[in-house]
């Protein structure tokens, strides 16, 4: 992990999930809003999405664990070297542990989507625990490091624990739009912040950052807020496009229905057409 | 910011908003209480107030950012000076960032008031985030300062984070009168405390305060509580006047109706007058 | 305050209120339980109790402030001595501030009991704030003191902040029996712990406690738990007696009604007596 | 306690309760799910289980206190030795105090199960307090110890306080399946972690662990997460078996009913059989 790629990889995962959630959750809510009345038309499609999400999580977690273990300089599943009387590559083991809990969260997602009698909310608890474990391991991860390195990682913890806490709230307040958008935004924040850590600690060109300069720490703190502002803007744009898309989809669907009705009406009597049009208006 | 005016300016903003809320929220609640039954008479006027509030927030935030950037000794939108290999005026950039999030909060207010399908509670989340970011930046702001300076700023954080937490609760407990009054009170507290910081760090006359004297720190801690007691008194007075005003307004309205009824009744028959009077009594 | 009496006084107040609550709240709940159906028979008496409680709080707070200010070695309402260029008796001023917020809490109680349109829950917020301010001032109170002194005061903070948090919860979960009993128990704990602090820091006889001995700190930590166990036992006993008392009172009341009915029935016809007896059974 | 057995004993208790809860709570929920409609068939059996649980808690707490007091090198109920002017075996007294609060929690369980008018939720408050007191005493327990010892005990606190907080939530969200499973999982975690502490601090064979080596601390942190992963797996397995068991039990019960019905139907007329079968289908 101690290079740019090692930070870009988890960053991409979080960014991916954050962006995906920033599309999925607005889609669910706009869909619900456009469809008043007790017609539960969405389940089959949305449930399948959640199922795929769970499977992807498990897959990514598996790939992540394998990568951490079997990269050339990885521990290759050896935990303790009796020859050297020392632990083997604990950093890789810690990252594997983080991936493990995201895998557990994925399994919880899949179980929640299945028809098994799993208590509702276990998927949110799973995600909350995965985030907590990530933050927990990071917290003890960054001791004995230079100031800037420590600071930039502990800012990550703000995003991680905020996500963990708000996801835990979702156990009780399921499908709360504000909590879901908040979760999406901190996931995006985490994703982009991983990239930022990579850029700062392993700059592509130019000199290394001075790890002890107070101005660097001040800038990084502020930069974290900017990342969050960008995450909020992304969420807002995503929400807007989803809403416009749903609007257009519903309008086209209605148009199709009306065209269909007109065609039908030619061969039918006028009174039935009127009744049908009234129906379509009520939708 | 490192002078009295720099503390008076944000102080005035918070004081203004605190006082405004201490009028607005009692007004909403007294109005609701005086009008039993399902008559939603208030929306148009109260919604317009909230809209104006949002626009003012965006405006103040914009002015604040511009002022921080383009004052004579500001950064003029330059972040990094390649010539000097150093960050430019990070203090001003940090304040701009704070204003930016209040601007975002203002936009969230405006969107919530509009007819767009924005999830309910996004305005409270926006305010909560703006307060959190303010506290977050202040927290890392005050390192390496003398004791009294550090202490007086960290007391501010108590007001900021209390406000942020209670506003976050409002996402779930919308229109809860106690939370709204609490938010008003900590906003007033923040406003007056900014002035206090200005008076202590940049005294108009007399000697400078001894930054390391323990008695000064003890006094300042206690003084913070007095400020809050004053904020509570202001809220109580404001609530009382609003309630008396609503009482009188309702009484006069009823009086007008009755006078109107009498005038009408002269030209009408007695039975209709009786019916109308009964209606006005039921109000 | 720096003597045994100075700790016994606030200790007595908290103990008094804790014991009082441990009677009042069980009384309210047992009463409600014994009286099924929608008959709100209790208001006038219980409201009067709450009113008296509020008045007593204001009175005690007033006496406390006066005592702190005008004891022979008090500040006599002088805050800053321009002659000595120093703050006057800040300790007394801090204690006055604590009393002030309990006074405000008392006023909030009285207003809540009145027929004024005060938002529900303002009394709980007032008490929560008073406890928070107490803890807040104590927190900055105990710097630069010997280990044991610091430790014994910071244990007090556990009781104070637990009380403040649970009372804040009561704003939203009003009349929740578990929260009310918890509040009573931490009030008793605070009361007895003030006495304990007095005994430890100003022993009547025997040698002074060694302020730096680790065993003393260990004992005091454990002792705090014992105090809480005792508080729980007191609550349990109080609850039992109140419940037995209500049982007996209700039984006697029913007995009286039946005797009354028998007397009446002698002069009346048999059918009406039967109807009345059925009524009394339904109570 | 300063040996392997002293850690294995409390570890076994927590493991026992954790495993028991991981069977009891799924059983309650699967039972409820299998039995739609308002038939409260479970009380007598489940209440008896809870009663036994309370009695066991009180019994274990009593045994624990006695063991701590009257082991050969225990304090034998002496708290202060006037001869040596010192506290006697405070460690044992602290452990006794922890057991005392679990005893109080057991009493609260028993009272809640009884027909006495105890406020609902007092049993959860009791458990939450017992866990809090355990964490509270441990927190001040581990000062002045080597790094690894301190770290491994403070990880325990994470499990203890997480359990205390989630159990406190159960006062308000009673019978919430996610909270109950979470409580079970942290109880198992606490149990296995006590064993881990024993293995690390008092290894059976091989050299002692280096108390200051940073790699050991990193491993232990990660190991704590693995323990939790195992606890989650145990919960999952337990839940699965309970569910399969309930499924089979219900199926067999229905089978029995049907067989019974067939036997009956031979001697009865056909119409009554049809009615009975419809009843059994509705179950």
PDB file of N, CA and C in Angstrom, chain A residues 41-90:
ATOM      1  N   UNK A  41     -44.433  -1.159  -7.559  1.00  0.00           N
ATOM      2  CA  UNK A  41     -43.992  -1.619  -8.865  1.00  0.00           C
ATOM      3  C   UNK A  41     -42.489  -1.870  -8.902  1.00  0.00           C
ATOM      4  N   UNK A  42     -41.702  -1.277  -7.932  1.00  0.00           N
ATOM      5  CA  UNK A  42     -40.261  -1.280  -8.094  1.00  0.00           C
ATOM      6  C   UNK A  42     -39.529  -2.538  -7.635  1.00  0.00           C
ATOM      7  N   UNK A  43     -40.050  -3.332  -6.706  1.00  0.00           N
ATOM      8  CA  UNK A  43     -39.236  -4.372  -6.063  1.00  0.00           C
ATOM      9  C   UNK A  43     -38.303  -5.144  -6.983  1.00  0.00           C
ATOM     10  N   UNK A  44     -38.822  -5.829  -7.980  1.00  0.00           N
ATOM     11  CA  UNK A  44     -37.991  -6.801  -8.697  1.00  0.00           C
ATOM     12  C   UNK A  44     -36.704  -6.182  -9.234  1.00  0.00           C
ATOM     13  N   UNK A  45     -36.814  -4.988  -9.828  1.00  0.00           N
ATOM     14  CA  UNK A  45     -35.643  -4.364 -10.420  1.00  0.00           C
ATOM     15  C   UNK A  45     -34.679  -3.844  -9.354  1.00  0.00           C
ATOM     16  N   UNK A  46     -35.228  -3.105  -8.372  1.00  0.00           N
ATOM     17  CA  UNK A  46     -34.367  -2.509  -7.349  1.00  0.00           C
ATOM     18  C   UNK A  46     -33.729  -3.569  -6.460  1.00  0.00           C
ATOM     19  N   UNK A  47     -34.496  -4.610  -6.160  1.00  0.00           N
ATOM     20  CA  UNK A  47     -33.932  -5.687  -5.357  1.00  0.00           C
ATOM     21  C   UNK A  47     -32.765  -6.338  -6.076  1.00  0.00           C
ATOM     22  N   UNK A  48     -32.916  -6.506  -7.414  1.00  0.00           N
ATOM     23  CA  UNK A  48     -31.825  -7.117  -8.164  1.00  0.00           C
ATOM     24  C   UNK A  48     -30.575  -6.249  -8.107  1.00  0.00           C
ATOM     25  N   UNK A  49     -30.770  -4.904  -8.180  1.00  0.00           N
ATOM     26  CA  UNK A  49     -29.633  -3.993  -8.059  1.00  0.00           C
ATOM     27  C   UNK A  49     -28.918  -4.181  -6.723  1.00  0.00           C
ATOM     28  N   UNK A  50     -29.704  -4.243  -5.647  1.00  0.00           N
ATOM     29  CA  UNK A  50     -29.098  -4.393  -4.327  1.00  0.00           C
ATOM     30  C   UNK A  50     -28.362  -5.722  -4.220  1.00  0.00           C
ATOM     31  N   UNK A  51     -28.932  -6.757  -4.869  1.00  0.00           N
ATOM     32  CA  UNK A  51     -28.304  -8.059  -4.852  1.00  0.00           C
ATOM     33  C   UNK A  51     -26.945  -7.990  -5.545  1.00  0.00           C
ATOM     34  N   UNK A  52     -26.936  -7.374  -6.740  1.00  0.00           N
ATOM     35  CA  UNK A  52     -25.683  -7.232  -7.494  1.00  0.00           C
ATOM     36  C   UNK A  52     -24.674  -6.440  -6.659  1.00  0.00           C
ATOM     37  N   UNK A  53     -25.164  -5.393  -5.974  1.00  0.00           N
ATOM     38  CA  UNK A  53     -24.270  -4.587  -5.131  1.00  0.00           C
ATOM     39  C   UNK A  53     -23.587  -5.463  -4.083  1.00  0.00           C
ATOM     40  N   UNK A  54     -24.385  -6.328  -3.430  1.00  0.00           N
ATOM     41  CA  UNK A  54     -23.837  -7.221  -2.417  1.00  0.00           C
ATOM     42  C   UNK A  54     -22.808  -8.172  -3.003  1.00  0.00           C
ATOM     43  N   UNK A  55     -23.138  -8.751  -4.169  1.00  0.00           N
ATOM     44  CA  UNK A  55     -22.216  -9.691  -4.809  1.00  0.00           C
ATOM     45  C   UNK A  55     -20.915  -8.984  -5.174  1.00  0.00           C
ATOM     46  N   UNK A  56     -21.023  -7.753  -5.710  1.00  0.00           N
ATOM     47  CA  UNK A  56     -19.825  -6.995  -6.063  1.00  0.00           C
ATOM     48  C   UNK A  56     -18.955  -6.735  -4.835  1.00  0.00           C
ATOM     49  N   UNK A  57     -19.619  -6.383  -3.724  1.00  0.00           N
ATOM     50  CA  UNK A  57     -18.861  -6.131  -2.488  1.00  0.00           C
ATOM     51  C   UNK A  57     -18.055  -7.366  -2.097  1.00  0.00           C
ATOM     52  N   UNK A  58     -18.734  -8.510  -2.099  1.00  0.00           N
ATOM     53  CA  UNK A  58     -18.058  -9.755  -1.722  1.00  0.00           C
ATOM     54  C   UNK A  58     -16.905 -10.016  -2.684  1.00  0.00           C
ATOM     55  N   UNK A  59     -17.166  -9.803  -3.997  1.00  0.00           N
ATOM     56  CA  UNK A  59     -16.137 -10.056  -4.999  1.00  0.00           C
ATOM     57  C   UNK A  59     -14.928  -9.139  -4.798  1.00  0.00           C
ATOM     58  N   UNK A  60     -15.195  -7.826  -4.653  1.00  0.00           N
ATOM     59  CA  UNK A  60     -14.106  -6.877  -4.442  1.00  0.00           C
ATOM     60  C   UNK A  60     -13.321  -7.223  -3.173  1.00  0.00           C
ATOM     61  N   UNK A  61     -14.055  -7.580  -2.115  1.00  0.00           N
ATOM     62  CA  UNK A  61     -13.389  -7.909  -0.857  1.00  0.00           C
ATOM     63  C   UNK A  61     -12.479  -9.121  -1.053  1.00  0.00           C
ATOM     64  N   UNK A  62     -12.979 -10.122  -1.791  1.00  0.00           N
ATOM     65  CA  UNK A  62     -12.184 -11.325  -2.045  1.00  0.00           C
ATOM     66  C   UNK A  62     -10.932 -10.972  -2.847  1.00  0.00           C
ATOM     67  N   UNK A  63     -11.127 -10.198  -3.925  1.00  0.00           N
ATOM     68  CA  UNK A  63      -9.992  -9.787  -4.750  1.00  0.00           C
ATOM     69  C   UNK A  63      -8.999  -8.991  -3.908  1.00  0.00           C
ATOM     70  N   UNK A  64      -9.534  -8.082  -3.066  1.00  0.00           N
ATOM     71  CA  UNK A  64      -8.670  -7.261  -2.228  1.00  0.00           C
ATOM     72  C   UNK A  64      -7.822  -8.111  -1.293  1.00  0.00           C
ATOM     73  N   UNK A  65      -8.458  -9.078  -0.644  1.00  0.00           N
ATOM     74  CA  UNK A  65      -7.727  -9.945   0.289  1.00  0.00           C
ATOM     75  C   UNK A  65      -6.654 -10.727  -0.466  1.00  0.00           C
ATOM     76  N   UNK A  66      -7.034 -11.307  -1.602  1.00  0.00           N
ATOM     77  CA  UNK A  66      -6.073 -12.098  -2.381  1.00  0.00           C
ATOM     78  C   UNK A  66      -4.885 -11.232  -2.805  1.00  0.00           C
ATOM     79  N   UNK A  67      -5.209 -10.008  -3.279  1.00  0.00           N
ATOM     80  CA  UNK A  67      -4.151  -9.109  -3.740  1.00  0.00           C
ATOM     81  C   UNK A  67      -3.205  -8.776  -2.596  1.00  0.00           C
ATOM     82  N   UNK A  68      -3.771  -8.429  -1.434  1.00  0.00           N
ATOM     83  CA  UNK A  68      -2.929  -8.063  -0.295  1.00  0.00           C
ATOM     84  C   UNK A  68      -2.042  -9.238   0.137  1.00  0.00           C
ATOM     85  N   UNK A  69      -2.585 -10.454   0.015  1.00  0.00           N
ATOM     86  CA  UNK A  69      -1.841 -11.612   0.486  1.00  0.00           C
ATOM     87  C   UNK A  69      -0.791 -12.069  -0.515  1.00  0.00           C
ATOM     88  N   UNK A  70      -1.133 -12.064  -1.826  1.00  0.00           N
ATOM     89  CA  UNK A  70      -0.281 -12.771  -2.773  1.00  0.00           C
ATOM     90  C   UNK A  70       0.450 -11.861  -3.763  1.00  0.00           C
ATOM     91  N   UNK A  71       0.488 -10.536  -3.465  1.00  0.00           N
ATOM     92  CA  UNK A  71       1.399  -9.705  -4.251  1.00  0.00           C
ATOM     93  C   UNK A  71       2.819 -10.179  -3.946  1.00  0.00           C
ATOM     94  N   UNK A  72       3.763  -9.904  -4.855  1.00  0.00           N
ATOM     95  CA  UNK A  72       5.120 -10.436  -4.657  1.00  0.00           C
ATOM     96  C   UNK A  72       5.675 -10.192  -3.256  1.00  0.00           C
ATOM     97  N   UNK A  73       5.478  -8.940  -2.724  1.00  0.00           N
ATOM     98  CA  UNK A  73       6.029  -8.683  -1.386  1.00  0.00           C
ATOM     99  C   UNK A  73       4.961  -8.822  -0.307  1.00  0.00           C
ATOM    100  N   UNK A  74       3.967  -9.672  -0.529  1.00  0.00           N
ATOM    101  CA  UNK A  74       2.910  -9.888   0.462  1.00  0.00           C
ATOM    102  C   UNK A  74       3.273 -11.025   1.407  1.00  0.00           C
ATOM    103  N   UNK A  75       2.421 -11.281   2.395  1.00  0.00           N
ATOM    104  CA  UNK A  75       2.726 -12.328   3.385  1.00  0.00           C
ATOM    105  C   UNK A  75       2.442 -13.750   2.887  1.00  0.00           C
ATOM    106  N   UNK A  76       1.764 -13.888   1.750  1.00  0.00           N
ATOM    107  CA  UNK A  76       1.409 -15.220   1.237  1.00  0.00           C
ATOM    108  C   UNK A  76       0.785 -16.102   2.315  1.00  0.00           C
ATOM    109  N   UNK A  77      -0.147 -15.537   3.078  1.00  0.00           N
ATOM    110  CA  UNK A  77      -0.904 -16.257   4.099  1.00  0.00           C
ATOM    111  C   UNK A  77      -0.058 -16.744   5.271  1.00  0.00           C
ATOM    112  N   UNK A  78       1.180 -16.250   5.362  1.00  0.00           N
ATOM    113  CA  UNK A  78       1.978 -16.556   6.560  1.00  0.00           C
ATOM    114  C   UNK A  78       1.796 -15.427   7.560  1.00  0.00           C
ATOM    115  N   UNK A  79       1.440 -15.775   8.777  1.00  0.00           N
ATOM    116  CA  UNK A  79       1.200 -14.739   9.780  1.00  0.00           C
ATOM    117  C   UNK A  79       2.416 -14.534  10.672  1.00  0.00           C
ATOM    118  N   UNK A  80       3.049 -15.637  11.070  1.00  0.00           N
ATOM    119  CA  UNK A  80       4.171 -15.528  12.002  1.00  0.00           C
ATOM    120  C   UNK A  80       5.330 -16.346  11.461  1.00  0.00           C
ATOM    121  N   UNK A  81       6.486 -15.736  11.382  1.00  0.00           N
ATOM    122  CA  UNK A  81       7.659 -16.447  10.901  1.00  0.00           C
ATOM    123  C   UNK A  81       8.421 -16.966  12.114  1.00  0.00           C
ATOM    124  N   UNK A  82       8.372 -18.280  12.332  1.00  0.00           N
ATOM    125  CA  UNK A  82       9.091 -18.852  13.501  1.00  0.00           C
ATOM    126  C   UNK A  82      10.596 -18.729  13.318  1.00  0.00           C
ATOM    127  N   UNK A  83      11.021 -18.667  12.038  1.00  0.00           N
ATOM    128  CA  UNK A  83      12.455 -18.556  11.784  1.00  0.00           C
ATOM    129  C   UNK A  83      12.978 -17.210  12.286  1.00  0.00           C
ATOM    130  N   UNK A  84      12.247 -16.141  11.903  1.00  0.00           N
ATOM    131  CA  UNK A  84      12.696 -14.795  12.283  1.00  0.00           C
ATOM    132  C   UNK A  84      12.079 -14.324  13.594  1.00  0.00           C
ATOM    133  N   UNK A  85      11.220 -15.170  14.193  1.00  0.00           N
ATOM    134  CA  UNK A  85      10.547 -14.786  15.442  1.00  0.00           C
ATOM    135  C   UNK A  85       9.841 -13.439  15.299  1.00  0.00           C
ATOM    136  N   UNK A  86       9.122 -13.260  14.182  1.00  0.00           N
ATOM    137  CA  UNK A  86       8.472 -11.962  13.987  1.00  0.00           C
ATOM    138  C   UNK A  86       7.192 -12.131  13.169  1.00  0.00           C
ATOM    139  N   UNK A  87       6.293 -11.183  13.316  1.00  0.00           N
ATOM    140  CA  UNK A  87       5.076 -11.169  12.510  1.00  0.00           C
ATOM    141  C   UNK A  87       5.440 -10.848  11.073  1.00  0.00           C
ATOM    142  N   UNK A  88       4.699 -11.428  10.125  1.00  0.00           N
ATOM    143  CA  UNK A  88       5.000 -11.233   8.707  1.00  0.00           C
ATOM    144  C   UNK A  88       4.053 -10.194   8.099  1.00  0.00           C
ATOM    145  N   UNK A  89       4.595  -9.077   7.638  1.00  0.00           N
ATOM    146  CA  UNK A  89       3.840  -8.099   6.844  1.00  0.00           C
ATOM    147  C   UNK A  89       2.486  -7.752   7.462  1.00  0.00           C
ATOM    148  N   UNK A  90       2.508  -7.237   8.668  1.00  0.00           N
ATOM    149  CA  UNK A  90       1.252  -6.977   9.379  1.00  0.00           C
ATOM    150  C   UNK A  90       0.382  -5.961   8.636  1.00  0.00           C
TER     151      UNK A  90
END
